Coordinates of C-alpha atoms in Angstrom, one line a residue:
X1 CA 0.0 0.0 0.0
X2 CA 1.4 3.4 -0.9
X3 CA 0.2 5.3 2.1
X4 CA 0.7 8.6 0.2
X5 CA -3.0 8.2 -0.4
X6 CA -4.3 7.3 3.0
X7 CA -8.0 6.4 2.7
X8 CA -10.3 9.2 3.7
X9 CA -11.8 7.4 6.7
X10 CA -8.4 6.4 8.0
X11 CA -7.2 10.0 7.6
X12 CA -10.2 11.3 9.5
X13 CA -9.5 8.8 12.3
X14 CA -5.9 9.9 12.5
X15 CA -6.8 13.5 12.7
X16 CA -9.5 12.9 15.3
X17 CA -7.0 11.1 17.5
X18 CA -4.8 14.3 17.9
X19 CA -6.6 15.5 21.0
X20 CA -6.7 12.1 22.7
X21 CA -2.9 11.6 22.0
X22 CA -2.1 15.1 23.4
X23 CA -4.1 14.4 26.5
X24 CA -2.3 11.0 27.0
X25 CA 1.1 12.7 26.5
X26 CA 0.4 15.3 29.1
X27 CA -0.7 12.6 31.6
X28 CA 2.5 10.7 30.9
X29 CA 4.5 13.9 31.5
X30 CA 2.8 14.4 34.9
X31 CA 3.6 10.8 35.8
X32 CA 7.2 10.6 34.6
X33 CA 8.7 14.1 35.0
X34 CA 8.7 15.6 38.5
X35 CA 10.0 18.9 37.3
X36 CA 7.0 19.2 34.9
X37 CA 4.6 18.9 37.9
X38 CA 6.5 21.8 39.5
X39 CA 5.8 24.2 36.6
X40 CA 3.3 26.9 37.0
X41 CA -0.2 26.1 35.7
X42 CA 0.4 28.7 33.0
X43 CA 3.6 27.1 31.7
X44 CA 2.0 23.6 31.9
X45 CA -0.9 24.8 29.7
X46 CA 1.6 26.2 27.2
X47 CA 3.5 22.9 27.1
X48 CA 0.2 21.1 26.6
X49 CA -0.7 23.4 23.7
X50 CA 2.7 22.7 22.1
X51 CA 2.2 19.0 22.5
X52 CA -1.3 19.2 21.0
X53 CA -0.2 21.2 18.0
X54 CA 2.8 19.0 17.5
X55 CA 0.8 15.8 17.5
X56 CA -1.8 17.3 15.2
X57 CA 1.0 18.5 12.8
X58 CA 2.5 15.0 12.7
X59 CA -0.8 13.3 12.0
X60 CA -1.6 15.9 9.3
X61 CA 1.8 15.2 7.6
X62 CA 1.5 11.5 7.9
X63 CA -2.1 11.4 6.7
X64 CA -1.2 13.4 3.5
X65 CA 2.2 12.0 2.7
X66 CA 2.0 8.5 4.2
X67 CA 5.4 9.0 5.9
X68 CA 7.3 7.8 2.8
X69 CA 11.1 8.0 3.0
X70 CA 11.1 10.5 0.2
X71 CA 8.6 12.7 2.0
X72 CA 10.8 14.4 4.6
X73 CA 8.7 16.1 7.3
X74 CA 8.8 19.9 7.6
X75 CA 8.2 21.2 11.1
X76 CA 6.4 24.4 10.6
X77 CA 6.7 27.4 12.9
X78 CA 3.2 26.8 14.3
X79 CA 4.4 23.9 16.4
X80 CA 6.5 26.1 18.7
X81 CA 5.0 29.4 17.7
X82 CA 2.0 28.8 20.0
X83 CA 4.1 29.2 23.1
X84 CA 5.8 32.5 24.3
X85 CA 9.5 32.8 24.0
X86 CA 9.7 33.2 27.8
X87 CA 8.9 29.5 28.0
X88 CA 12.6 28.8 27.1
X89 CA 13.5 30.2 30.6
X90 CA 11.1 27.9 32.4
X91 CA 11.9 24.8 30.4
X92 CA 15.5 24.0 29.5
X93 CA 16.5 22.3 26.3
X94 CA 17.2 19.1 28.1
X95 CA 13.8 19.2 29.6
X96 CA 12.2 20.0 26.3
X97 CA 13.8 16.9 24.8
X98 CA 12.5 14.8 27.7
X99 CA 9.0 16.1 26.9
X100 CA 9.5 15.2 23.2
X101 CA 10.6 11.7 24.3
X102 CA 7.5 11.3 26.4
X103 CA 5.3 12.4 23.5
X104 CA 7.0 10.0 21.1
X105 CA 6.6 7.1 23.6
X106 CA 2.9 8.0 23.9
X107 CA 2.4 8.1 20.1
X108 CA 4.3 4.8 19.6
X109 CA 2.1 3.1 22.3
X110 CA -1.0 4.1 20.3
X111 CA 0.4 2.9 16.9
X112 CA -1.9 -0.2 16.8
X113 CA -4.9 2.1 17.1
X114 CA -3.6 4.7 14.6
X115 CA -2.0 2.6 11.8
X116 CA -4.0 1.0 9.0
X117 CA -3.6 -2.8 8.8
X118 CA 0.0 -3.7 8.1
X119 CA 1.3 -0.1 8.6
X120 CA 2.5 -0.3 12.2
X121 CA 6.2 -0.4 11.3
X122 CA 5.8 2.4 8.8
X123 CA 4.1 4.8 11.2
X124 CA 6.7 4.0 13.9
X125 CA 9.5 5.0 11.5
X126 CA 7.5 8.1 10.6
X127 CA 7.2 9.1 14.3
X128 CA 10.9 8.8 14.7
X129 CA 11.7 10.8 11.6
X130 CA 9.2 13.5 12.6
X131 CA 10.5 13.6 16.2
X132 CA 14.0 14.1 14.9
X133 CA 13.0 17.1 13.0
X134 CA 11.1 18.5 16.0
X135 CA 14.2 18.0 18.1
X136 CA 16.4 19.9 15.6
X137 CA 13.8 22.7 15.5
X138 CA 13.7 22.9 19.3
X139 CA 17.5 23.1 19.4
X140 CA 17.5 25.9 16.9
X141 CA 14.9 27.9 18.9
X142 CA 16.8 27.4 22.1
X143 CA 20.1 28.4 20.4
X144 CA 18.5 31.6 19.1
X145 CA 17.0 32.3 22.5
X146 CA 20.4 31.8 24.2
X147 CA 22.0 34.2 21.7
X148 CA 19.3 36.8 22.4
X149 CA 19.7 36.4 26.1
X150 CA 23.5 36.5 25.8
X151 CA 23.3 39.8 23.9
X152 CA 20.8 41.3 26.3
X153 CA 22.8 40.1 29.3
X154 CA 26.0 41.7 27.8
X155 CA 24.2 45.0 27.4
X156 CA 22.8 44.8 30.9
X157 CA 26.1 43.9 32.4
X158 CA 27.8 46.9 30.7
X159 CA 25.1 49.2 32.0
X160 CA 25.5 47.8 35.6
X161 CA 29.3 48.2 35.5
X162 CA 29.0 51.7 34.1
X163 CA 26.5 52.7 36.9
X164 CA 28.7 51.2 39.6
X165 CA 31.7 53.1 38.3
X166 CA 29.6 56.3 38.4
X167 CA 28.5 55.4 42.0
X168 CA 24.8 55.1 41.1
X169 CA 24.1 51.9 42.9
X170 CA 20.5 51.4 44.1
X171 CA 18.1 48.6 44.8
X172 CA 17.3 48.3 41.1
X173 CA 21.0 47.9 40.2
X174 CA 21.5 45.2 42.9
X175 CA 18.6 43.2 41.5
X176 CA 20.0 43.5 38.0
X177 CA 23.4 42.3 39.2
X178 CA 21.7 39.4 40.9
X179 CA 20.0 38.6 37.6
X180 CA 23.4 38.4 36.0
X181 CA 24.6 35.8 38.6
X182 CA 26.0 38.1 41.3
X183 CA 25.8 36.3 44.6
X184 CA 25.9 37.6 48.2
X185 CA 29.6 38.5 48.2
X186 CA 30.8 40.0 51.4
X187 CA 33.8 41.9 50.0
X188 CA 34.2 43.7 46.6
X189 CA 37.0 45.2 44.7
X190 CA 37.3 46.7 41.2
X191 CA 40.1 45.7 38.8
X192 CA 41.0 47.8 35.8
X193 CA 43.4 46.9 33.0
X194 CA 43.8 46.8 29.2
X195 CA 41.3 44.9 27.1
X196 CA 43.0 41.7 25.8
X197 CA 42.9 40.9 22.1
X198 CA 40.1 38.7 20.8
X199 CA 36.4 38.7 20.4
X200 CA 34.7 40.6 23.3
X201 CA 32.4 37.7 24.2
X202 CA 35.3 35.2 24.4
X203 CA 37.5 37.7 26.4
X204 CA 34.7 38.3 28.9
X205 CA 34.0 34.6 29.2
X206 CA 37.7 33.9 29.9
X207 CA 37.8 36.6 32.6
X208 CA 34.6 35.3 34.2
X209 CA 35.9 31.7 34.3
X210 CA 39.1 32.9 35.9
X211 CA 37.1 34.6 38.6
X212 CA 34.8 31.6 39.1
X213 CA 37.9 29.4 39.6
X214 CA 38.5 31.4 42.8
X215 CA 34.9 31.3 43.9
X216 CA 34.4 35.0 43.0
X217 CA 31.5 36.8 41.4
X218 CA 32.4 38.9 38.5
X219 CA 30.8 41.7 36.5
X220 CA 32.8 42.7 33.4
X221 CA 32.6 45.9 31.5
X222 CA 34.6 46.5 28.3
X223 CA 35.1 50.2 27.7
X224 CA 37.0 50.4 24.5
X225 CA 40.6 49.5 25.2
X226 CA 40.0 49.3 28.9
X227 CA 38.3 46.5 30.9
X228 CA 36.7 47.1 34.2
X229 CA 36.0 44.0 36.4
X230 CA 33.9 44.1 39.6
X231 CA 35.0 41.2 41.8
X232 CA 33.1 39.9 44.8
X233 CA 34.3 37.3 47.2
X234 CA 33.4 36.0 50.6
X235 CA 36.8 36.7 52.2
X236 CA 39.4 38.2 49.9
X237 CA 38.7 39.3 46.3
X238 CA 42.3 40.3 45.8
X239 CA 43.3 36.6 45.5
X240 CA 41.2 36.4 42.4
X241 CA 42.6 39.7 41.1
X242 CA 46.1 38.3 40.9
X243 CA 45.0 35.5 38.5
X244 CA 42.8 37.9 36.6
X245 CA 45.7 40.2 35.8
X246 CA 47.2 37.4 33.7
X247 CA 44.0 37.4 31.5
X248 CA 44.0 41.1 30.8
X249 CA 45.9 42.9 28.1
X250 CA 49.5 44.3 28.4
X251 CA 50.2 47.2 30.6
X252 CA 49.4 48.0 34.2
X253 CA 46.6 46.4 36.1
X254 CA 45.2 48.3 39.1
X255 CA 43.0 47.1 41.9
X256 CA 40.8 49.5 43.9
X257 CA 40.5 49.3 47.7
X258 CA 38.3 46.4 49.0
X259 CA 34.8 47.6 50.1
X260 CA 32.1 45.9 52.1
X261 CA 29.2 45.9 49.6
X262 CA 28.5 46.1 45.9
X263 CA 26.8 49.5 46.5
X264 CA 30.3 50.9 47.5
X265 CA 32.0 49.6 44.4
X266 CA 32.0 53.1 42.9
X267 CA 34.7 54.2 45.5
X268 CA 36.9 51.2 44.6
X269 CA 36.3 51.8 40.9
X270 CA 37.2 55.5 41.0
X271 CA 40.5 54.7 42.8
X272 CA 41.3 52.0 40.3
X273 CA 40.6 54.2 37.3
X274 CA 42.7 57.0 38.8
X275 CA 45.4 54.5 39.4
X276 CA 45.4 53.2 35.8
X277 CA 46.0 56.8 34.5
X278 CA 48.9 57.4 37.0
X279 CA 50.5 54.0 36.7
X280 CA 52.5 55.1 33.7
X281 CA 54.7 57.1 36.1
X282 CA 55.8 53.9 37.8
X283 CA 57.0 51.5 35.1
X284 CA 58.3 49.0 37.8
X285 CA 54.9 48.7 39.6
X286 CA 53.8 45.1 40.4
X287 CA 51.0 43.6 38.3
X288 CA 48.4 44.0 39.7
X289 CA 49.2 47.0 41.8
X290 CA 46.9 48.5 44.5
X291 CA 45.5 51.9 43.7
X292 CA 46.7 53.0 47.2
X293 CA 50.2 52.1 46.3
X294 CA 50.0 54.6 43.5
X295 CA 49.1 57.5 45.7
X296 CA 52.1 59.7 44.9
X297 CA 51.7 59.1 41.1
X298 CA 48.0 59.9 41.5
X299 CA 48.8 63.1 43.3
X300 CA 51.2 64.1 40.4
X301 CA 48.4 63.4 37.9
X302 CA 46.0 65.7 39.7
X303 CA 43.9 63.3 41.7
X304 CA 42.4 65.4 44.5
X305 CA 41.3 62.3 46.5
X306 CA 44.8 60.9 46.4
X307 CA 46.2 64.2 47.6
X308 CA 43.9 64.4 50.6
X309 CA 44.6 60.8 51.4
X310 CA 48.3 61.2 51.3
X311 CA 48.2 64.4 53.3
X312 CA 46.2 62.6 56.0
X313 CA 48.4 59.5 56.1
X314 CA 51.8 61.2 56.0
X315 CA 51.9 64.9 56.8
X316 CA 49.1 65.1 59.3
X317 CA 49.9 61.8 61.1
X318 CA 53.5 62.7 61.6
X319 CA 52.7 66.2 62.7
X320 CA 50.1 65.0 65.2
X321 CA 52.3 62.2 66.5
X322 CA 55.3 64.4 67.0
X323 CA 56.4 67.4 64.9
X324 CA 60.0 66.3 65.4
X325 CA 59.2 63.1 63.4
X326 CA 57.9 65.3 60.5
X327 CA 61.0 67.5 60.5
X328 CA 63.3 64.5 60.8
X329 CA 61.8 62.6 57.9
X330 CA 61.8 65.8 55.7
X331 CA 65.4 66.5 56.6
X332 CA 66.5 62.9 55.9
X333 CA 64.8 62.8 52.5
X334 CA 66.0 66.4 51.5
X335 CA 69.6 65.6 52.5
X336 CA 69.9 62.8 50.0
X337 CA 68.8 60.2 52.5
X338 CA 71.8 60.7 54.7
X339 CA 71.4 60.1 58.4
X340 CA 74.5 62.1 59.2
X341 CA 73.5 65.1 57.0
X342 CA 70.0 65.1 58.6
X343 CA 71.5 65.0 62.1
X344 CA 73.8 68.0 61.3
X345 CA 70.8 70.0 60.0
X346 CA 68.7 69.2 63.0
X347 CA 71.6 69.5 65.5
X348 CA 70.9 66.0 67.0
X349 CA 72.8 62.7 67.2
X350 CA 72.6 60.3 64.2
X351 CA 71.1 57.7 66.5
X352 CA 68.3 60.1 67.3
X353 CA 67.6 60.4 63.5
X354 CA 67.6 56.6 63.2
X355 CA 65.2 56.3 66.1
X356 CA 62.8 58.9 64.7
X357 CA 62.9 57.3 61.2
X358 CA 61.8 54.0 62.8
X359 CA 59.1 55.8 64.7
X360 CA 57.9 57.5 61.6
X361 CA 57.6 54.1 59.8
X362 CA 55.4 52.9 62.6
X363 CA 53.2 56.0 62.5
X364 CA 52.7 56.1 58.7
X365 CA 53.2 52.5 57.6
X366 CA 55.9 53.7 55.1
X367 CA 59.6 53.3 55.9
X368 CA 61.7 56.4 54.9
X369 CA 64.8 54.2 54.3
X370 CA 63.1 52.1 51.6
X371 CA 63.5 53.9 48.2
X372 CA 59.9 53.5 47.1
X373 CA 58.3 54.2 50.4
X374 CA 60.6 57.2 51.0
X375 CA 59.3 58.6 47.7
X376 CA 55.7 58.2 49.0
X377 CA 56.6 60.1 52.2
X378 CA 58.4 62.8 50.3
X379 CA 55.4 63.5 48.1
X380 CA 53.1 63.3 51.1
X381 CA 55.1 65.9 53.0
X382 CA 55.3 68.2 50.0
X383 CA 51.5 67.9 49.5
X384 CA 50.9 68.6 53.2
X385 CA 53.1 71.7 53.0
X386 CA 51.0 73.0 50.0
X387 CA 47.8 72.2 51.9
X388 CA 48.9 74.4 54.8
X389 CA 48.9 77.4 52.6
X390 CA 51.5 80.2 52.3
X391 CA 53.8 80.7 55.3
X392 CA 53.0 83.9 57.2
X393 CA 55.6 86.5 57.3
X394 CA 56.7 87.7 60.7

């Protein structure tokens, strides 16, 4: 029998069975798939409609073509077009294929009642061929949905990072960050460096994987040749920053100060961005380098926040602890870092200079004897003198 011409009565029987088959398939889903039972009534109804339309489309194709090998099934857009695109968020591709398997099993179980005499094997083969095409179409739809979500998520992530950099964190921004996978991280820092070569999507994915390898949350923003990464971690986000620096482009990588919440990330970001501008003045800086370790370079580049910070930590602390400490450190640095020369200028014993230098290191955290830290202190003292204003004439 060439079932291209299915008898009219048999064709009508096939088409009338669509509703019954769809109902049986839904019952099988309820029984076999626990996750299906947990769907909302709305989503279950959409899945049921897809199953009904799919079964009806198969029966229509089979009744008109007979399922002959030369008659390849064409899965029309109506099969999945009945359901909203949002359903791809409620039902994963793996779950969609489980649903398809359940429908196929249901139809195969009803083959004796559907097939004309002697046509059982042929209809089984037709079911498998049609289900294969449905699976391909489902995979295509999910791939397109994933691409659309990926593009939207990338735009949303860029907006979130940009808002954090500007210090515009609010409840809406936190909810958007959560939608992008940001967890309840206790500590946050911002890392800034050059954007590495390659496709933006691939670069961002590499950075995010590196952060995830350290158990850190990451929000990544690509701003032209500069990449801004907001890192969150339960204990120390800077451990992830060290590995992250390897993934960024050539040049300096700067980390902002660690802050307690995502809402405070703007402060860390502003320091890191100021640091990336000033880092050129310290070619030998470690990679990554903390923004606070670039305070003198940031002062020279015109960073008002760095100037106030350095004045507070150097000039003001020394003056408040003991003005003699401030005078001694200044003399030591101005006299070519010579203890003896500083002692002669101050009319004290060299050991007194040495003692005061050690005390100054304890007060400020920077050791005047260390070349780099001495430079930090020298800039801090100069900035403090400028902050005091012009000296009054007697």
